[in-house]
CSV table of C-alpha atoms and ligand atoms in Angstrom, one decimal:
chain,number,residue,atom,x,y,z
E,1,MET,CA,-13.4,-27.6,8.4
E,2,VAL,CA,-14.9,-25.6,5.6
E,3,THR,CA,-13.7,-27.3,2.4
E,4,PRO,CA,-14.8,-26.6,-1.2
E,5,GLN,CA,-17.0,-29.7,-1.0
E,6,GLY,CA,-18.8,-28.6,2.2
E,7,THR,CA,-18.2,-28.8,5.9
E,8,ALA,CA,-16.5,-31.9,7.3
E,9,LEU,CA,-15.0,-33.1,10.6
E,10,LEU,CA,-11.3,-33.1,9.8
E,11,ASP,CA,-7.9,-32.6,11.4
E,12,VAL,CA,-5.1,-30.4,10.1
E,13,ALA,CA,-1.4,-31.1,10.7
E,14,ILE,CA,1.0,-28.2,10.3
E,15,GLU,CA,4.7,-28.4,10.0
E,16,ASP,CA,7.2,-25.6,9.4
E,17,GLY,CA,4.4,-23.1,8.6
E,18,VAL,CA,2.7,-25.2,5.9
E,19,ILE,CA,-0.1,-27.6,5.9
E,20,ALA,CA,1.4,-31.1,6.2
E,21,ALA,CA,-1.7,-33.2,6.1
E,22,VAL,CA,-5.5,-33.0,6.2
E,23,GLY,CA,-7.7,-35.9,7.2
E,24,ARG,CA,-9.5,-37.7,10.0
E,25,ASP,CA,-7.6,-39.0,13.0
E,26,LEU,CA,-4.2,-38.1,11.7
E,27,GLY,CA,-1.5,-40.2,13.4
E,28,GLY,CA,1.8,-38.9,14.8
E,29,THR,CA,2.5,-36.5,17.6
E,30,ALA,CA,2.4,-32.7,17.7
E,31,ASP,CA,4.2,-30.1,19.9
E,32,GLU,CA,0.9,-28.2,20.2
E,33,THR,CA,-2.7,-29.2,19.6
E,34,ILE,CA,-5.6,-26.8,19.2
E,35,ASP,CA,-9.1,-28.1,19.8
E,36,ALA,CA,-11.5,-26.5,17.4
E,37,THR,CA,-14.6,-28.3,18.6
E,38,GLY,CA,-17.6,-26.2,17.9
E,39,LEU,CA,-15.8,-23.9,15.6
E,40,LEU,CA,-15.6,-23.6,11.8
E,41,VAL,CA,-12.1,-23.7,10.3
E,42,PHE,CA,-11.7,-21.5,7.2
E,43,PRO,CA,-8.7,-20.8,5.1
E,44,GLY,CA,-7.1,-17.4,6.0
E,45,ILE,CA,-9.3,-14.6,4.8
E,46,ILE,CA,-7.9,-12.6,1.9
E,47,ASP,CA,-8.9,-8.9,1.7
E,48,ALA,CA,-8.0,-8.0,-1.9
E,49,HIS,CA,-9.0,-4.4,-1.8
E,50,THR,CA,-7.4,-2.1,0.8
E,51,HIS,CA,-6.1,1.5,0.9
E,52,PRO,CA,-3.2,1.9,3.3
E,53,VAL,CA,-2.7,5.6,2.5
E,54,TYR,CA,-5.2,7.4,4.8
E,55,LEU,CA,-5.7,7.1,8.6
E,56,ASP,CA,-4.6,3.4,8.5
E,57,ASP,CA,-1.2,2.9,6.8
E,58,LEU,CA,0.9,0.0,5.7
E,59,GLU,CA,1.6,-0.9,9.3
E,60,SER,CA,-1.8,-0.2,11.0
E,61,LEU,CA,-4.2,-1.3,8.3
E,62,PRO,CA,-3.0,-5.0,8.5
E,63,VAL,CA,-3.5,-4.8,12.2
E,64,THR,CA,-7.2,-3.8,12.0
E,65,ALA,CA,-7.7,-6.4,9.3
E,66,ALA,CA,-6.0,-9.1,11.3
E,67,TYR,CA,-8.4,-8.5,14.2
E,68,GLY,CA,-11.2,-9.3,11.8
E,69,GLY,CA,-9.7,-12.6,10.7
E,70,VAL,CA,-7.9,-11.4,7.6
E,71,THR,CA,-4.5,-13.1,7.0
E,72,THR,CA,-3.6,-11.6,3.6
E,73,VAL,CA,-4.2,-8.1,2.2
E,74,ILE,CA,-3.8,-6.8,-1.3
E,75,HIS,CA,-3.1,-3.1,-1.1
E,76,PHE,CA,-3.6,-0.5,-3.8
E,77,ALA,CA,-0.2,1.2,-4.4
E,78,TYR,CA,-1.6,4.6,-5.6
E,79,ALA,CA,0.8,6.4,-8.0
E,80,LYS,CA,-0.5,10.0,-7.9
E,81,PRO,CA,0.2,12.4,-10.8
E,82,GLY,CA,3.9,13.2,-10.9
E,83,GLU,CA,4.8,9.9,-9.2
E,84,GLY,CA,6.4,6.9,-10.9
E,85,LEU,CA,4.5,3.6,-10.8
E,86,LEU,CA,7.6,1.5,-10.1
E,87,ASP,CA,8.9,4.0,-7.4
E,88,THR,CA,5.5,3.8,-5.7
E,89,ILE,CA,5.5,0.0,-5.8
E,90,HIS,CA,9.0,-0.3,-4.4
E,91,ARG,CA,8.1,2.2,-1.6
E,92,PHE,CA,5.0,0.2,-0.7
E,93,ARG,CA,6.9,-3.1,-0.7
E,94,GLU,CA,9.7,-1.8,1.5
E,95,GLU,CA,7.3,-0.2,4.0
E,96,GLY,CA,5.1,-3.3,4.0
E,97,GLU,CA,8.1,-5.6,4.5
E,98,ALA,CA,9.3,-3.4,7.4
E,99,GLY,CA,5.9,-2.9,9.2
E,100,SER,CA,3.2,-5.3,8.1
E,101,VAL,CA,1.9,-8.0,10.4
E,102,LEU,CA,0.2,-9.7,7.5
E,103,ASP,CA,1.5,-11.2,4.2
E,104,PHE,CA,0.6,-8.7,1.5
E,105,ALA,CA,0.5,-8.2,-2.3
E,106,LEU,CA,0.1,-5.0,-4.2
E,107,HIS,CA,-2.1,-3.7,-7.0
E,108,GLY,CA,-0.9,-0.7,-9.0
E,109,GLY,CA,-3.1,2.3,-9.0
E,110,LEU,CA,-2.7,4.6,-12.0
E,111,PHE,CA,-3.8,8.2,-11.5
E,112,ASP,CA,-2.1,9.4,-14.7
E,113,PRO,CA,-1.8,6.6,-17.2
E,114,ALA,CA,-0.6,8.9,-19.9
E,115,ASN,CA,2.7,9.3,-18.0
E,116,GLN,CA,2.6,6.0,-16.0
E,117,SER,CA,1.4,3.1,-18.2
E,118,HIS,CA,4.7,2.6,-19.9
E,119,GLU,CA,6.0,1.3,-16.6
E,120,VAL,CA,3.4,-1.4,-16.4
E,121,PRO,CA,5.6,-4.2,-18.0
E,122,ASP,CA,8.3,-3.5,-15.4
E,123,ALA,CA,5.7,-3.5,-12.6
E,124,ILE,CA,4.5,-6.9,-13.8
E,125,GLU,CA,8.2,-8.1,-13.7
E,126,ALA,CA,8.2,-6.8,-10.1
E,127,GLY,CA,5.3,-9.0,-9.1
E,128,VAL,CA,2.5,-6.4,-9.4
E,129,THR,CA,0.2,-7.7,-12.1
E,130,SER,CA,-3.2,-6.0,-11.5
E,131,HIS,CA,-3.6,-2.3,-12.1
E,132,LYS,CA,-6.5,0.0,-11.4
E,133,MET,CA,-7.8,3.0,-13.1
E,134,PHE,CA,-10.7,5.4,-12.2
E,135,MET,CA,-13.4,5.9,-14.8
E,136,THR,CA,-14.9,8.5,-12.3
E,137,TYR,CA,-13.7,11.4,-10.2
E,138,ALA,CA,-13.1,13.6,-13.3
E,139,LYS,CA,-13.2,16.9,-11.3
E,140,LEU,CA,-10.7,15.5,-8.8
E,141,GLY,CA,-8.4,14.9,-11.8
E,142,TRP,CA,-8.2,11.2,-11.2
E,143,MET,CA,-10.3,10.0,-14.2
E,144,THR,CA,-8.7,8.0,-17.0
E,145,ASP,CA,-10.3,8.8,-20.3
E,146,ASP,CA,-11.2,6.2,-22.9
E,147,TYR,CA,-8.0,6.8,-24.9
E,148,GLN,CA,-5.7,6.1,-22.0
E,149,LEU,CA,-8.0,3.3,-20.7
E,150,MET,CA,-7.8,1.5,-24.1
E,151,ARG,CA,-4.1,2.1,-24.3
E,152,THR,CA,-3.4,0.8,-20.8
E,153,MET,CA,-5.6,-2.3,-21.3
E,154,ASP,CA,-3.6,-2.9,-24.5
E,155,ILE,CA,-0.3,-2.7,-22.6
E,156,LEU,CA,-1.7,-4.9,-19.8
E,157,GLY,CA,-3.1,-7.5,-22.1
E,158,THR,CA,0.2,-7.7,-24.1
E,159,ALA,CA,2.3,-7.9,-20.9
E,160,GLY,CA,0.2,-10.5,-19.2
E,161,GLY,CA,-1.4,-8.4,-16.6
E,162,MET,CA,-5.0,-7.6,-15.6
E,163,ALA,CA,-6.9,-4.3,-15.6
E,164,MET,CA,-9.1,-3.2,-12.7
E,165,VAL,CA,-11.6,-0.3,-12.9
E,166,HIS,CA,-13.6,1.8,-10.6
E,167,ALA,CA,-16.6,1.9,-13.0
E,168,GLU,CA,-18.7,5.0,-13.0
E,169,ASN,CA,-19.1,7.5,-15.8
E,170,GLY,CA,-17.2,10.4,-14.3
E,171,LEU,CA,-18.2,13.2,-16.7
E,172,ALA,CA,-21.9,12.3,-16.6
E,173,THR,CA,-21.9,12.1,-12.7
E,174,ASP,CA,-20.0,15.5,-12.6
E,175,TYR,CA,-22.7,17.1,-14.7
E,176,LEU,CA,-25.5,15.8,-12.5
E,177,GLN,CA,-23.6,17.0,-9.4
E,178,ASP,CA,-23.1,20.5,-11.0
E,179,LYS,CA,-26.8,20.7,-11.9
E,180,THR,CA,-28.1,19.8,-8.5
E,181,ASN,CA,-25.5,22.1,-6.8
E,182,GLU,CA,-26.6,25.0,-8.9
E,183,ALA,CA,-30.2,24.3,-8.0
E,184,GLY,CA,-29.3,24.6,-4.4
E,185,ALA,CA,-30.1,21.0,-3.4
E,186,ASP,CA,-28.6,19.6,-0.2
E,187,PRO,CA,-25.7,17.4,-1.5
E,188,GLN,CA,-26.5,14.7,0.9
E,189,ASP,CA,-30.1,14.4,-0.3
E,190,VAL,CA,-29.1,14.1,-4.0
E,191,PHE,CA,-25.9,12.2,-3.6
E,192,VAL,CA,-27.2,8.9,-4.9
E,193,ALA,CA,-29.2,10.5,-7.6
E,194,THR,CA,-26.1,12.2,-9.0
E,195,ARG,CA,-24.3,8.9,-9.2
E,196,PRO,CA,-27.1,6.6,-10.5
E,197,ALA,CA,-26.7,2.9,-10.9
E,198,ILE,CA,-27.2,3.1,-14.7
E,199,LEU,CA,-24.0,5.2,-15.0
E,200,GLU,CA,-22.1,2.6,-13.1
E,201,ALA,CA,-23.6,-0.1,-15.4
E,202,GLU,CA,-22.6,2.0,-18.5
E,203,ALA,CA,-19.0,2.2,-17.3
E,204,ILE,CA,-18.9,-1.5,-16.6
E,205,HIS,CA,-20.2,-2.2,-20.1
E,206,ARG,CA,-17.6,0.2,-21.6
E,207,ALA,CA,-14.7,-1.2,-19.6
E,208,ILE,CA,-15.7,-4.8,-20.6
E,209,ALA,CA,-15.7,-3.7,-24.3
E,210,MET,CA,-12.3,-2.1,-24.1
E,211,ALA,CA,-10.8,-5.0,-22.2
E,212,GLN,CA,-12.1,-7.4,-24.9
E,213,ALA,CA,-10.6,-5.1,-27.6
E,214,GLY,CA,-7.3,-5.2,-25.7
E,215,ASP,CA,-7.4,-8.9,-25.0
E,216,CYS,CA,-7.0,-8.0,-21.3
E,217,PRO,CA,-8.6,-9.7,-18.3
E,218,LEU,CA,-10.7,-7.3,-16.3
E,219,TYR,CA,-11.6,-7.1,-12.5
E,220,ILE,CA,-14.4,-4.8,-11.6
E,221,VAL,CA,-14.0,-3.6,-8.0
E,222,HIS,CA,-16.8,-2.7,-5.6
E,223,MET,CA,-19.9,-3.7,-7.7
E,224,THR,CA,-23.0,-2.1,-6.1
E,225,ALA,CA,-25.9,-2.4,-8.5
E,226,GLU,CA,-28.3,-4.9,-10.0
E,227,LEU,CA,-27.9,-3.1,-13.4
E,228,GLY,CA,-24.1,-3.7,-13.2
E,229,LEU,CA,-24.5,-7.4,-12.5
E,230,ALA,CA,-26.5,-7.7,-15.7
E,231,GLU,CA,-23.5,-6.3,-17.7
E,232,VAL,CA,-21.1,-8.8,-16.0
E,233,ALA,CA,-23.5,-11.7,-16.6
E,234,ARG,CA,-23.8,-10.8,-20.2
E,235,ALA,CA,-20.0,-10.6,-20.7
E,236,ARG,CA,-19.4,-13.9,-19.0
E,237,ALA,CA,-22.1,-15.6,-21.0
E,238,LEU,CA,-20.0,-14.6,-24.0
E,239,GLY,CA,-16.9,-16.1,-22.4
E,240,TYR,CA,-15.1,-12.8,-21.6
E,241,ARG,CA,-12.6,-13.0,-18.8
E,242,VAL,CA,-14.3,-10.5,-16.4
E,243,TYR,CA,-14.1,-10.9,-12.6
E,244,ALA,CA,-16.4,-9.1,-10.2
E,245,GLU,CA,-16.1,-8.0,-6.6
E,246,THR,CA,-18.5,-6.5,-4.1
E,247,CYS,CA,-18.0,-5.2,-0.5
E,248,PRO,CA,-19.6,-5.7,2.9
E,249,GLN,CA,-20.9,-2.2,2.9
E,250,TYR,CA,-23.1,-2.7,-0.2
E,251,LEU,CA,-24.2,-6.1,1.2
E,252,THR,CA,-25.2,-4.7,4.6
E,253,LEU,CA,-26.3,-1.1,4.2
E,254,THR,CA,-28.6,0.9,1.8
E,255,GLU,CA,-28.9,4.5,0.9
E,256,ASP,CA,-31.1,4.9,4.0
E,257,ALA,CA,-27.9,5.0,6.0
E,258,LEU,CA,-27.1,8.4,4.4
E,259,ARG,CA,-29.9,9.9,6.4
E,260,THR,CA,-28.6,8.6,9.8
E,261,GLN,CA,-24.8,8.7,9.2
E,262,GLY,CA,-24.4,11.4,6.5
E,263,PRO,CA,-20.7,11.9,5.5
E,264,LEU,CA,-19.6,8.8,7.4
E,265,VAL,CA,-21.1,6.6,4.7
E,266,LYS,CA,-20.2,8.8,1.8
E,267,ILE,CA,-18.5,6.2,-0.4
E,268,GLY,CA,-18.1,5.8,-4.1
E,269,PRO,CA,-20.0,4.2,-5.7
E,270,PRO,CA,-22.7,5.1,-3.3
E,271,LEU,CA,-24.8,2.8,-1.1
E,272,ARG,CA,-27.9,1.9,-3.2
E,273,ALA,CA,-31.4,0.5,-2.9
E,274,GLU,CA,-32.6,-2.5,-1.0
E,275,SER,CA,-33.3,-4.3,-4.3
E,276,ASP,CA,-29.6,-3.8,-5.2
E,277,ARG,CA,-28.4,-5.1,-1.9
E,278,LEU,CA,-30.4,-8.3,-2.4
E,279,ALA,CA,-29.2,-8.6,-6.0
E,280,LEU,CA,-25.6,-8.6,-4.7
E,281,TRP,CA,-26.3,-11.5,-2.4
E,282,ARG,CA,-28.0,-13.3,-5.2
E,283,GLY,CA,-25.0,-12.6,-7.5
E,284,LEU,CA,-22.6,-14.1,-4.9
E,285,ALA,CA,-24.8,-17.1,-4.6
E,286,ASP,CA,-25.3,-17.7,-8.3
E,287,GLY,CA,-21.6,-17.0,-9.3
E,288,THR,CA,-22.0,-13.7,-11.1
E,289,LEU,CA,-19.9,-12.1,-8.3
E,290,ASP,CA,-16.6,-13.8,-7.5
E,291,THR,CA,-15.2,-12.0,-4.4
E,292,ILE,CA,-16.0,-10.0,-1.3
E,293,ALA,CA,-13.3,-7.4,-0.4
E,294,SER,CA,-13.4,-4.5,2.0
E,295,ASP,CA,-12.4,-1.3,0.1
E,296,HIS,CA,-11.0,-0.2,3.5
E,297,ALA,CA,-10.3,3.5,3.4
E,298,ALA,CA,-10.2,5.1,6.8
E,299,LYS,CA,-10.8,8.8,6.4
E,300,ALA,CA,-11.0,11.6,9.0
E,301,LYS,CA,-14.6,12.8,9.0
E,302,THR,CA,-17.5,13.2,11.4
E,303,ARG,CA,-21.3,13.1,11.2
E,304,GLU,CA,-21.4,16.9,11.3
E,305,ASP,CA,-19.0,17.6,8.5
E,306,ASP,CA,-20.0,19.4,5.3
E,307,PHE,CA,-21.2,16.5,3.1
E,308,PHE,CA,-20.0,17.9,-0.2
E,309,GLU,CA,-16.4,18.5,1.2
E,310,ALA,CA,-16.2,15.2,3.1
E,311,PRO,CA,-13.9,12.6,1.6
E,312,TYR,CA,-15.0,9.3,0.1
E,313,GLY,CA,-14.3,6.1,2.0
E,314,SER,CA,-14.9,4.2,5.2
E,315,PRO,CA,-13.2,1.6,7.5
E,316,GLN,CA,-14.3,-1.9,6.6
E,317,ALA,CA,-11.6,-4.5,7.0
E,318,GLU,CA,-12.2,-5.5,10.6
E,319,THR,CA,-15.9,-6.1,10.3
E,320,MET,CA,-15.8,-7.7,6.8
E,321,LEU,CA,-15.8,-11.4,7.7
E,322,THR,CA,-18.3,-11.1,10.6
E,323,LEU,CA,-20.7,-9.1,8.4
E,324,ALA,CA,-20.3,-11.4,5.4
E,325,TYR,CA,-20.8,-14.5,7.6
E,326,HIS,CA,-23.8,-13.0,9.3
E,327,GLY,CA,-25.5,-11.6,6.2
E,328,GLY,CA,-24.4,-14.5,3.9
E,329,VAL,CA,-24.5,-17.7,6.0
E,330,ASN,CA,-26.9,-16.7,8.8
E,331,GLY,CA,-29.0,-14.8,6.2
E,332,GLY,CA,-29.4,-18.0,4.1
E,333,TRP,CA,-27.7,-16.8,1.0
E,334,LEU,CA,-24.4,-18.7,1.1
E,335,SER,CA,-23.1,-22.0,2.4
E,336,PRO,CA,-20.0,-21.7,4.5
E,337,ALA,CA,-18.2,-23.3,1.5
E,338,ARG,CA,-19.4,-20.6,-0.9
E,339,LEU,CA,-18.3,-18.0,1.7
E,340,ALA,CA,-14.9,-19.5,1.8
E,341,GLN,CA,-14.8,-19.5,-2.0
E,342,VAL,CA,-15.6,-15.8,-2.3
E,343,MET,CA,-13.3,-14.7,0.6
E,344,CYS,CA,-10.4,-17.1,0.3
E,345,GLU,CA,-10.2,-19.4,-2.8
E,346,ASN,CA,-11.4,-17.0,-5.5
E,347,PRO,CA,-9.3,-14.0,-4.6
E,348,ALA,CA,-6.3,-16.4,-4.3
E,349,ARG,CA,-7.1,-17.8,-7.8
E,350,ILE,CA,-7.8,-14.5,-9.5
E,351,PHE,CA,-4.6,-12.9,-8.3
E,352,GLY,CA,-2.5,-16.1,-8.7
E,353,LEU,CA,-1.8,-16.8,-5.1
E,354,TYR,CA,-3.5,-20.2,-5.1
E,355,PRO,CA,-2.9,-22.8,-3.6
E,356,LYS,CA,-0.3,-21.1,-1.4
E,357,LYS,CA,-3.1,-18.9,-0.1
E,358,GLY,CA,-6.9,-19.5,-0.2
E,359,ALA,CA,-6.9,-23.2,0.5
E,360,ILE,CA,-6.2,-25.8,3.3
E,361,LEU,CA,-4.3,-28.3,1.2
E,362,PRO,CA,-1.1,-30.1,1.8
E,363,GLY,CA,1.6,-27.7,0.8
E,364,SER,CA,-0.5,-24.5,1.4
E,365,ASP,CA,0.7,-21.9,3.8
E,366,ALA,CA,-0.9,-22.7,7.2
E,367,ASP,CA,-3.1,-19.6,7.2
E,368,LEU,CA,-6.3,-20.6,9.1
E,369,VAL,CA,-9.2,-18.8,10.8
E,370,LEU,CA,-11.2,-20.5,13.6
E,371,TYR,CA,-14.6,-19.0,13.6
E,372,ASP,CA,-17.2,-19.3,16.4
E,373,PRO,CA,-20.6,-19.2,14.6
E,374,THR,CA,-22.5,-18.9,17.9
E,375,ALA,CA,-20.7,-15.9,19.4
E,376,ALA,CA,-23.0,-12.9,19.8
E,377,VAL,CA,-21.3,-9.7,18.7
E,378,ARG,CA,-22.3,-6.1,19.1
E,379,ILE,CA,-20.3,-4.0,16.7
E,380,GLU,CA,-18.9,-0.9,18.3
E,381,HIS,CA,-16.2,1.6,17.3
E,382,ALA,CA,-14.8,1.3,20.8
E,383,SER,CA,-13.7,-2.2,20.3
E,384,GLN,CA,-12.3,-1.7,16.8
E,385,HIS,CA,-8.6,-1.1,15.9
E,386,SER,CA,-8.8,1.2,12.8
E,387,ASN,CA,-7.6,4.7,13.3
E,388,ALA,CA,-11.0,5.9,12.0
E,389,SER,CA,-13.2,7.6,14.5
E,390,TYR,CA,-16.3,5.5,13.8
E,391,THR,CA,-17.7,2.3,12.3
E,392,ALA,CA,-20.6,2.4,9.9
E,393,TYR,CA,-22.2,-0.5,11.8
E,394,GLU,CA,-22.3,1.0,15.3
E,395,GLY,CA,-24.6,-1.0,17.6
E,396,MET,CA,-25.4,-3.7,15.0
E,397,GLU,CA,-25.8,-7.1,16.6
E,398,VAL,CA,-24.6,-10.1,14.6
E,399,LEU,CA,-23.8,-13.8,15.3
E,400,GLY,CA,-20.3,-15.1,14.7
E,401,LYS,CA,-16.7,-14.0,15.0
E,402,PRO,CA,-13.1,-15.1,14.4
E,403,VAL,CA,-11.6,-16.4,17.7
E,404,LEU,CA,-8.2,-17.6,16.4
E,405,SER,CA,-6.2,-17.1,13.2
E,406,MET,CA,-2.7,-18.1,12.1
E,407,GLN,CA,-0.3,-17.2,9.4
E,408,ARG,CA,2.2,-19.7,8.2
E,409,GLY,CA,1.6,-21.7,11.4
E,410,ARG,CA,2.2,-18.7,13.7
E,411,ILE,CA,-0.7,-17.6,15.9
E,412,LEU,CA,-1.9,-14.2,14.8
E,413,LEU,CA,-5.2,-13.7,16.7
E,414,LYS,CA,-6.2,-15.5,19.8
E,415,ASP,CA,-9.0,-14.6,22.3
E,416,GLY,CA,-9.2,-11.1,21.0
E,417,GLN,CA,-5.5,-10.4,21.2
E,418,LEU,CA,-3.1,-10.0,18.3
E,419,HIS,CA,0.2,-12.0,18.7
E,420,ALA,CA,2.2,-10.7,15.8
E,421,SER,CA,5.1,-8.5,15.2
E,422,ALA,CA,5.4,-5.7,12.7
E,423,GLY,CA,7.5,-6.9,9.8
E,424,ASN,CA,6.5,-10.5,10.0
E,425,GLY,CA,4.5,-10.1,6.8
E,426,GLN,CA,6.0,-11.2,3.5
E,427,PHE,CA,5.5,-9.6,0.1
E,428,LEU,CA,3.6,-11.9,-2.3
E,429,ARG,CA,4.1,-11.6,-6.1
E,430,THR,CA,0.8,-12.0,-8.0
E,431,SER,CA,0.0,-13.5,-11.3
E,432,SER,CA,-3.5,-12.1,-12.1
E,433,GLY,CA,-6.3,-12.9,-14.4
E,434,ARG,CA,-5.3,-16.4,-15.5
E,435,VAL,CA,-8.1,-18.5,-13.9
E,436,ALA,CA,-11.0,-19.8,-15.9
E,437,LEU,CA,-14.4,-18.4,-14.9
E,438,SER,CA,-16.0,-21.8,-14.4
E,439,THR,CA,-13.4,-22.5,-11.6
E,440,LEU,CA,-14.8,-19.6,-9.6
E,441,GLN,CA,-18.4,-20.1,-9.8
E,442,THR,CA,-19.8,-22.7,-7.5
E,443,PRO,CA,-18.5,-24.9,-4.7
E,444,THR,CA,-18.4,-28.5,-5.7
E,445,ALA,CA,-21.8,-30.1,-5.7
E,446,GLY,CA,-22.9,-31.5,-2.4
E,447,ALA,CA,-21.7,-28.5,-0.4
E,448,SER,CA,-23.7,-28.1,2.7
A,1,LIG,ZN1,-11.1,1.2,-3.3
């Protein structure tokens, strides 16, 4: 079993869907016994960043995630301009309760804070305590300006919620894009240059400053760049409550993938340099980064599409654990204990789901993943379950895969088959941004 202290030979007893006991040579009898010899037992994987509004919806996204060893998802409930925040949250909750195979929580997604932020206190009452705004996508009309960002962080801070930001300077990146378009450059060739890391770092800095001014905890989604890590490290040294996430795509691929995959790896922020990729692993290892989540957004696009017109996003949930294990543990960056911390314990703590989720402790939900670290896997779209028409990792060979998972004591995944019914998932109320940073940073000394 992978515990916060390291890896140990232990037994787990489950009764009525919760962990009853953890220890060696547990006495008593069981209706069913599972032999996990040779496998690692992780707490159920939490994917705290999913978008069930494209090709994979509130019913199908948890399915593809479950095949990858995920047992809890936190979806973004995007309230588009003209939509109410509470209406959106209620709709997502109802659809999720009717169709999700996984337990799920929700983040609010504010596209029009000027007309939506007044609903934030009621959303927090409804169990949705983390709310995201875009500092980018100005031309798409999704950008929140500093006035509304400051106002919403003030509302969130007062009401006991947490802000989340997509941190890139949207007006500056739009200018760079206009300039290169007018010069006739191929959008694919200049994509990364029009969204440089320093404009991500600038937005992170600005978001941190406003969150401090609003006395509001802040969670920065999909960190990609070494320059951004420096901003987070600086804020945390000052004791600011800033949490930071990265994603498997930024840990696995670099901007070189744009040349071979084109629009398929058009994501925002963009894939960056090899030095950034390595800095992200370092950040996970040293505690600057707290979580890995997928940013799963399955969009309809092909390699041949016009790059400029192609939508942002890629399917990531099903490959997340395998890629994080392969890159992190096999790659020598993370112990299994630290991997469990950034994929299970930390997201549970940051969003207030701990110790119900994210831990294998007496009283925790019996959400487990049995992982075979010796299984050779060739990642192929043909064996994936997203409705997307591709995977960004086609042909990649990795070591390790989940072979069994369970949620609240029920088998979800076994031998490559899903044993779950739509609607089994429960809605989870969150309580975000309450955990001290020191709790998140390193597994207890002695971790192997
Ligand atoms: Zn996202």
